[in-house]
């Protein structure tokens, strides 16, 4: 089997920054050698410092095309705009999308992710059916479209078909705007089975599930879909939106007398397979219990800011050893740097202190802590061997631009602080996913073609 080699003068390995690193990648796209203090040995040379590629653990691909459509206050109600009014705009938008359009939008999004340093995505996919709510001949049609966009652009994907059954707690009937999302557990599991069979042995694709939220599934349906998944793949990831909104917490209390995170911890004992997306509104007891459970908190700071959700209790959660990763969710920003920056800035604004997430007495600078914890949490949530430059992991890496003002001037141990907290110029120059270069000199190999198709698609949609 052919082994490809890459030499980096500096690279961020699991133990910290290392010098003169020789990477060896097998024909399947995984690292088979990572040697420090090595000679280049005829290998291609990375033009700047090398970082692991960042997993993006939460995406609704089609929402990329509605970024910018919900940023005006409704006449006479500008103090009442919220997540729930945004959701009405989203439902109107979603009503018109065709499979071809979804694929074109996802391809543009994934090109943007790759160019900004995301090398894997968790696609929390709820748009399953045709415009009138009836399923396509192939139940997995829409899921296949996002996976096809991922394959064409080169990003790794964890496809999470969403179980969406109801319009609110206590099995309330779903609304008209939700008809394209609805499945029961057995139909959802058929989608999972189809996708698993289609991508068996493909190291770039993993399949899990996403019960949408406690308001959209019943406890019985949650049990049924999780045991069905266990029978297909007992380690597959399970993602769930939770406690994003105060109203959701209030509705949950009214339904069962428990807060959403509290209810889930009591009834399902979620573990390291689970990713709880947002978990914004938690009591202190929930925060500590969630941190101890081993789940990943799926945080989307720019989307949570855009939707006016609230702030995740990050300081207490991290202090309790909680694990987490980041996602671009509604894609009003597609940049791991901006999401990591706003994760820390939200805390600075709330507490009127600096370096809140560096941790008590921590020696590592805050940028380094944020980047490395988001790598580990993202890899766990996506259920793929990614997130580290190490033997056995996928060869997903970023080469930073050596001419970027931060990269060119800062000592290597401060590099991630310079990248995350200084300026908006993208420092990512080259991106490799599964051993293949997909971005070189800042540009994805198919960027022009993909963007032309995206622009004509969205123009048609907005006509
Ligand atoms: Zn979401």
Coordinates of N, CA and C in Angstrom, one line a residue, residues 151-300:
X151 N -19.3 13.9 0.2 CA -18.4 13.1 -0.6 C -17.8 14.0 -1.7
X152 N -18.6 14.8 -2.4 CA -18.1 15.6 -3.5 C -17.1 16.6 -3.1
X153 N -17.3 17.2 -1.9 CA -16.4 18.3 -1.4 C -15.3 17.7 -0.6
X154 N -15.4 16.5 0.0 CA -14.3 15.9 0.7 C -14.4 16.0 2.2
X155 N -15.5 16.5 2.8 CA -15.6 16.6 4.2 C -16.1 15.3 4.8
X156 N -15.6 14.9 6.0 CA -16.1 13.7 6.6 C -17.5 14.0 7.2
X157 N -18.4 13.0 7.2 CA -19.7 13.3 7.7 C -20.2 12.2 8.7
X158 N -20.9 12.7 9.7 CA -21.7 11.8 10.6 C -23.1 12.2 10.4
X159 N -23.9 11.3 9.7 CA -25.2 11.7 9.3 C -26.2 11.2 10.5
X160 N -27.0 12.2 10.9 CA -27.8 11.9 12.1 C -29.3 12.2 11.7
X161 N -29.9 11.2 11.1 CA -31.3 11.3 10.7 C -32.2 11.6 12.0
X162 N -33.0 12.6 11.9 CA -33.7 13.1 13.0 C -35.1 12.5 13.2
X163 N -35.4 12.0 14.4 CA -36.7 11.5 14.8 C -37.5 12.7 15.3
X164 N -38.6 13.1 14.5 CA -39.4 14.2 14.9 C -40.8 13.7 14.8
X165 N -41.5 13.7 15.9 CA -42.9 13.2 15.8 C -44.0 14.1 16.2
X166 N -43.7 15.1 17.1 CA -44.7 15.9 17.7 C -44.4 17.4 17.7
X167 N -45.4 18.2 17.9 CA -45.3 19.6 18.0 C -45.0 20.2 19.3
X168 N -45.0 19.4 20.4 CA -44.7 19.9 21.7 C -44.8 18.8 22.8
X169 N -44.4 19.1 24.0 CA -44.4 18.1 25.1 C -45.8 17.4 25.2
X170 N -45.8 16.1 25.6 CA -47.0 15.4 25.8 C -47.7 15.1 24.5
X171 N -46.9 14.8 23.5 CA -47.4 14.3 22.2 C -48.4 15.2 21.5
X172 N -48.1 16.5 21.6 CA -49.0 17.5 20.9 C -48.8 17.3 19.4
X173 N -49.9 17.5 18.6 CA -49.9 17.3 17.2 C -48.9 18.3 16.5
X174 N -48.2 17.7 15.6 CA -47.2 18.6 14.8 C -48.0 19.6 13.9
X175 N -47.4 20.7 13.7 CA -48.0 21.7 12.8 C -47.7 21.5 11.4
X176 N -48.4 22.2 10.5 CA -48.2 22.1 9.0 C -46.8 22.3 8.6
X177 N -46.1 23.3 9.3 CA -44.7 23.6 8.9 C -43.8 22.5 9.3
X178 N -44.2 21.5 10.0 CA -43.3 20.4 10.4 C -43.5 19.2 9.6
X179 N -44.4 19.2 8.6 CA -44.8 18.0 8.0 C -43.7 17.3 7.2
X180 N -42.7 18.0 6.8 CA -41.6 17.4 6.0 C -40.6 16.7 7.0
X181 N -40.8 16.9 8.3 CA -39.8 16.3 9.2 C -40.3 15.0 9.9
X182 N -41.6 14.7 9.8 CA -42.2 13.7 10.7 C -41.9 12.2 10.3
X183 N -41.5 11.4 11.3 CA -41.3 10.0 11.2 C -41.7 9.3 12.5
X184 N -42.0 8.0 12.4 CA -42.1 7.3 13.7 C -40.8 6.5 13.8
X185 N -40.5 5.9 15.0 CA -39.2 5.3 15.2 C -38.9 4.2 14.1
X186 N -39.9 3.4 13.7 CA -39.5 2.3 12.8 C -39.1 2.9 11.4
X187 N -39.8 3.9 11.0 CA -39.5 4.5 9.7 C -38.1 5.2 9.7
X188 N -37.8 5.8 10.9 CA -36.5 6.5 11.0 C -35.4 5.4 11.0
X189 N -35.7 4.3 11.7 CA -34.6 3.3 11.7 C -34.4 2.6 10.3
X190 N -35.4 2.7 9.5 CA -35.2 2.2 8.1 C -34.3 3.1 7.4
X191 N -34.4 4.4 7.6 CA -33.4 5.3 7.0 C -32.0 5.0 7.5
X192 N -31.9 4.8 8.8 CA -30.5 4.5 9.3 C -30.0 3.2 8.7
X193 N -30.8 2.2 8.6 CA -30.4 0.9 8.0 C -29.9 1.1 6.6
X194 N -30.7 1.8 5.8 CA -30.4 2.1 4.4 C -29.1 2.8 4.3
X195 N -28.9 3.8 5.1 CA -27.6 4.6 5.0 C -26.4 3.8 5.4
X196 N -26.6 3.0 6.5 CA -25.5 2.1 6.9 C -25.1 1.1 5.9
X197 N -26.1 0.5 5.2 CA -25.8 -0.4 4.2 C -25.0 0.2 3.0
X198 N -25.5 1.4 2.7 CA -24.9 2.1 1.5 C -23.5 2.6 1.8
X199 N -23.1 2.8 3.1 CA -21.8 3.3 3.4 C -20.9 2.4 4.2
X200 N -21.3 1.1 4.3 CA -20.5 0.1 5.0 C -19.0 0.2 4.6
X201 N -18.1 0.3 5.6 CA -16.7 0.3 5.2 C -16.2 1.6 4.7
X202 N -17.0 2.7 4.6 CA -16.5 4.0 4.1 C -16.0 4.8 5.3
X203 N -14.7 5.0 5.4 CA -14.2 5.7 6.7 C -14.6 7.1 6.7
X204 N -15.2 7.7 5.7 CA -15.6 9.1 5.7 C -17.0 9.3 6.2
X205 N -17.8 8.2 6.4 CA -19.2 8.3 6.7 C -19.5 7.5 8.0
X206 N -20.2 8.1 8.9 CA -20.7 7.4 10.1 C -22.2 7.7 10.2
X207 N -23.0 6.8 10.6 CA -24.5 7.1 10.8 C -24.9 6.9 12.2
X208 N -25.6 7.9 12.7 CA -26.2 7.8 14.1 C -27.6 8.2 14.0
X209 N -28.2 8.7 15.1 CA -29.5 9.2 15.1 C -29.6 10.5 15.9
X210 N -30.7 11.3 15.7 CA -30.9 12.5 16.5 C -32.4 12.6 16.8
X211 N -32.8 12.1 18.0 CA -34.1 12.4 18.5 C -34.2 13.9 18.6
X212 N -35.1 14.6 17.9 CA -34.9 16.1 17.8 C -34.8 16.8 19.1
X213 N -35.7 16.6 20.0 CA -35.7 17.3 21.3 C -36.8 16.6 22.1
X214 N -36.8 16.9 23.4 CA -37.8 16.2 24.3 C -39.2 16.7 23.9
X215 N -39.3 17.9 23.2 CA -40.7 18.3 22.9 C -41.2 17.7 21.6
X216 N -40.3 17.1 20.8 CA -40.7 16.5 19.5 C -40.7 14.9 19.5
X217 N -40.3 14.3 20.6 CA -40.5 12.8 20.8 C -41.1 12.5 22.1
X218 N -41.8 11.4 22.2 CA -42.3 10.9 23.5 C -41.3 10.1 24.1
X219 N -41.4 9.9 25.4 CA -40.4 8.9 26.1 C -40.4 7.6 25.5
X220 N -41.6 7.1 25.1 CA -41.7 5.7 24.5 C -41.0 5.7 23.1
X221 N -41.2 6.8 22.3 CA -40.5 6.8 21.0 C -39.0 6.9 21.2
X222 N -38.6 7.6 22.2 CA -37.1 7.8 22.5 C -36.5 6.4 22.8
X223 N -37.2 5.7 23.7 CA -36.8 4.3 24.1 C -36.7 3.4 22.9
X224 N -37.7 3.5 22.0 CA -37.8 2.6 20.9 C -36.7 2.9 19.9
X225 N -36.5 4.2 19.6 CA -35.5 4.5 18.6 C -34.0 4.2 19.1
X226 N -33.8 4.4 20.4 CA -32.5 4.1 20.9 C -32.2 2.6 20.9
X227 N -33.2 1.8 21.3 CA -33.0 0.3 21.3 C -32.9 -0.2 19.9
X228 N -33.6 0.4 19.0 CA -33.5 0.0 17.6 C -32.1 0.3 17.0
X229 N -31.6 1.5 17.4 CA -30.2 1.8 17.0 C -29.2 0.9 17.6
X230 N -29.4 0.5 18.9 CA -28.5 -0.4 19.6 C -28.4 -1.7 18.8
X231 N -29.5 -2.2 18.3 CA -29.5 -3.4 17.5 C -28.7 -3.3 16.2
X232 N -28.6 -2.1 15.7 CA -27.9 -1.9 14.4 C -26.4 -1.5 14.6
X233 N -26.2 -0.8 15.7 CA -24.8 -0.3 16.0 C -24.8 0.3 17.4
X234 N -24.4 -0.6 18.3 CA -24.5 -0.2 19.8 C -23.5 1.0 20.2
X235 N -22.7 1.4 19.3 CA -21.8 2.6 19.7 C -22.1 3.8 18.8
X236 N -23.2 3.8 18.0 CA -23.5 4.9 17.1 C -23.9 6.1 17.9
X237 N -23.5 7.3 17.5 CA -23.8 8.5 18.2 C -25.3 8.9 18.3
X238 N -25.7 9.5 19.4 CA -27.1 10.0 19.6 C -27.0 11.4 19.9
X239 N -27.6 12.3 19.1 CA -27.7 13.7 19.4 C -29.1 14.2 19.7
X240 N -29.2 15.2 20.5 CA -30.5 15.7 20.9 C -30.4 17.2 21.2
X241 N -31.3 18.0 20.7 CA -31.4 19.4 21.1 C -32.0 19.4 22.5
X242 N -31.5 20.3 23.4 CA -32.1 20.3 24.8 C -31.9 21.7 25.4
X243 N -32.9 22.1 26.1 CA -32.9 23.3 27.0 C -32.3 24.5 26.3
X244 N -32.7 24.7 25.0 CA -32.1 25.9 24.3 C -32.9 27.1 24.7
X245 N -34.1 27.0 25.0 CA -35.0 28.1 25.3 C -35.6 28.0 26.7
X246 N -35.9 29.2 27.3 CA -36.5 29.2 28.6 C -38.0 28.6 28.5
X247 N -38.6 28.9 27.3 CA -40.0 28.4 27.1 C -40.0 26.9 27.1
X248 N -38.9 26.3 26.5 CA -38.8 24.8 26.5 C -38.7 24.3 27.9
X249 N -37.9 24.9 28.7 CA -37.8 24.5 30.1 C -39.1 24.6 30.8
X250 N -39.8 25.7 30.6 CA -41.1 25.9 31.3 C -42.1 24.9 30.8
X251 N -42.2 24.6 29.5 CA -43.1 23.6 29.0 C -42.8 22.2 29.5
X252 N -41.5 21.9 29.7 CA -41.1 20.6 30.2 C -41.5 20.5 31.7
X253 N -41.3 21.6 32.4 CA -41.8 21.6 33.8 C -43.3 21.4 34.0
X254 N -44.0 22.0 33.1 CA -45.5 21.9 33.1 C -45.9 20.5 32.7
X255 N -45.1 19.9 31.8 CA -45.5 18.5 31.4 C -45.2 17.4 32.4
X256 N -44.0 17.5 33.0 CA -43.6 16.4 33.9 C -43.0 16.8 35.3
X257 N -42.9 18.1 35.5 CA -42.4 18.6 36.8 C -40.9 18.5 36.9
X258 N -40.2 18.2 35.8 CA -38.7 18.2 35.7 C -38.3 19.1 34.6
X259 N -37.0 19.6 34.8 CA -36.4 20.4 33.7 C -35.9 19.4 32.7
X260 N -35.7 19.9 31.4 CA -35.3 18.9 30.3 C -34.0 18.1 30.6
X261 N -33.0 18.7 31.0 CA -31.7 18.0 31.3 C -31.9 17.1 32.5
X262 N -32.6 17.6 33.5 CA -32.9 16.8 34.7 C -33.7 15.5 34.3
X263 N -34.7 15.7 33.5 CA -35.5 14.6 33.0 C -34.7 13.5 32.3
X264 N -33.9 14.0 31.4 CA -33.1 13.1 30.5 C -32.1 12.3 31.4
X265 N -31.4 13.0 32.3 CA -30.5 12.3 33.2 C -31.1 11.3 34.0
X266 N -32.4 11.6 34.5 CA -33.1 10.6 35.3 C -33.6 9.4 34.5
X267 N -34.1 9.7 33.3 CA -34.8 8.6 32.5 C -34.0 7.9 31.5
X268 N -32.8 8.4 31.1 CA -32.1 7.7 30.0 C -30.6 7.5 30.4
X269 N -30.1 8.1 31.4 CA -28.7 8.0 31.8 C -27.8 8.1 30.6
X270 N -27.9 9.3 29.9 CA -27.0 9.4 28.7 C -25.5 9.3 29.1
X271 N -24.7 8.7 28.1 CA -23.3 8.5 28.4 C -22.5 9.1 27.2
X272 N -21.3 8.6 27.1 CA -20.3 9.2 26.1 C -20.8 9.1 24.6
X273 N -21.8 8.3 24.4 CA -22.4 8.3 23.0 C -23.2 9.5 22.7
X274 N -23.7 10.2 23.7 CA -24.7 11.2 23.5 C -24.0 12.6 23.4
X275 N -24.7 13.4 22.5 CA -24.3 14.8 22.4 C -25.6 15.6 22.6
X276 N -25.5 16.4 23.7 CA -26.7 17.3 24.0 C -26.4 18.7 23.5
X277 N -27.2 19.0 22.5 CA -26.9 20.3 21.8 C -27.6 21.4 22.5
X278 N -26.8 22.5 22.8 CA -27.1 23.7 23.5 C -27.1 23.5 25.0
X279 N -28.0 22.8 25.6 CA -28.1 22.7 27.1 C -27.8 24.0 27.7
X280 N -28.4 25.1 27.2 CA -28.2 26.5 27.6 C -28.7 26.7 29.0
X281 N -30.0 26.3 29.2 CA -30.6 26.7 30.5 C -30.6 25.5 31.5
X282 N -29.6 25.5 32.3 CA -29.5 24.4 33.3 C -29.3 25.0 34.7
X283 N -29.8 24.3 35.7 CA -29.6 24.7 37.1 C -28.1 24.2 37.4
X284 N -27.6 24.7 38.6 CA -26.3 24.3 39.0 C -26.2 22.8 39.1
X285 N -27.2 22.2 39.7 CA -27.2 20.7 39.9 C -27.2 20.0 38.5
X286 N -28.0 20.5 37.6 CA -28.0 19.9 36.2 C -26.6 20.0 35.6
X287 N -26.0 21.2 35.7 CA -24.7 21.5 35.1 C -23.6 20.5 35.6
X288 N -23.6 20.3 36.9 CA -22.6 19.4 37.5 C -22.9 17.9 37.1
X289 N -24.2 17.5 37.1 CA -24.5 16.2 36.8 C -24.2 15.9 35.3
X290 N -24.5 16.8 34.5 CA -24.2 16.6 33.0 C -22.7 16.5 32.8
X291 N -21.9 17.3 33.5 CA -20.5 17.2 33.3 C -20.0 15.8 33.7
X292 N -20.6 15.2 34.8 CA -20.2 13.9 35.3 C -20.6 12.8 34.4
X293 N -21.6 13.0 33.5 CA -22.2 11.9 32.8 C -21.3 11.4 31.6
X294 N -20.4 12.3 31.2 CA -19.5 11.9 30.0 C -20.1 12.2 28.7
X295 N -21.3 12.9 28.6 CA -21.8 13.3 27.4 C -21.0 14.5 26.8
X296 N -21.2 14.8 25.6 CA -20.7 16.0 25.0 C -21.8 17.1 25.0
X297 N -21.5 18.3 25.5 CA -22.3 19.4 25.3 C -22.0 20.0 23.9
X298 N -23.0 20.0 23.0 CA -22.8 20.5 21.7 C -23.1 22.0 21.6
X299 N -22.1 22.9 21.6 CA -22.2 24.3 21.8 C -22.1 25.0 20.4
X300 N -23.0 26.0 20.2 CA -23.0 26.7 19.0 C -23.1 28.2 19.3

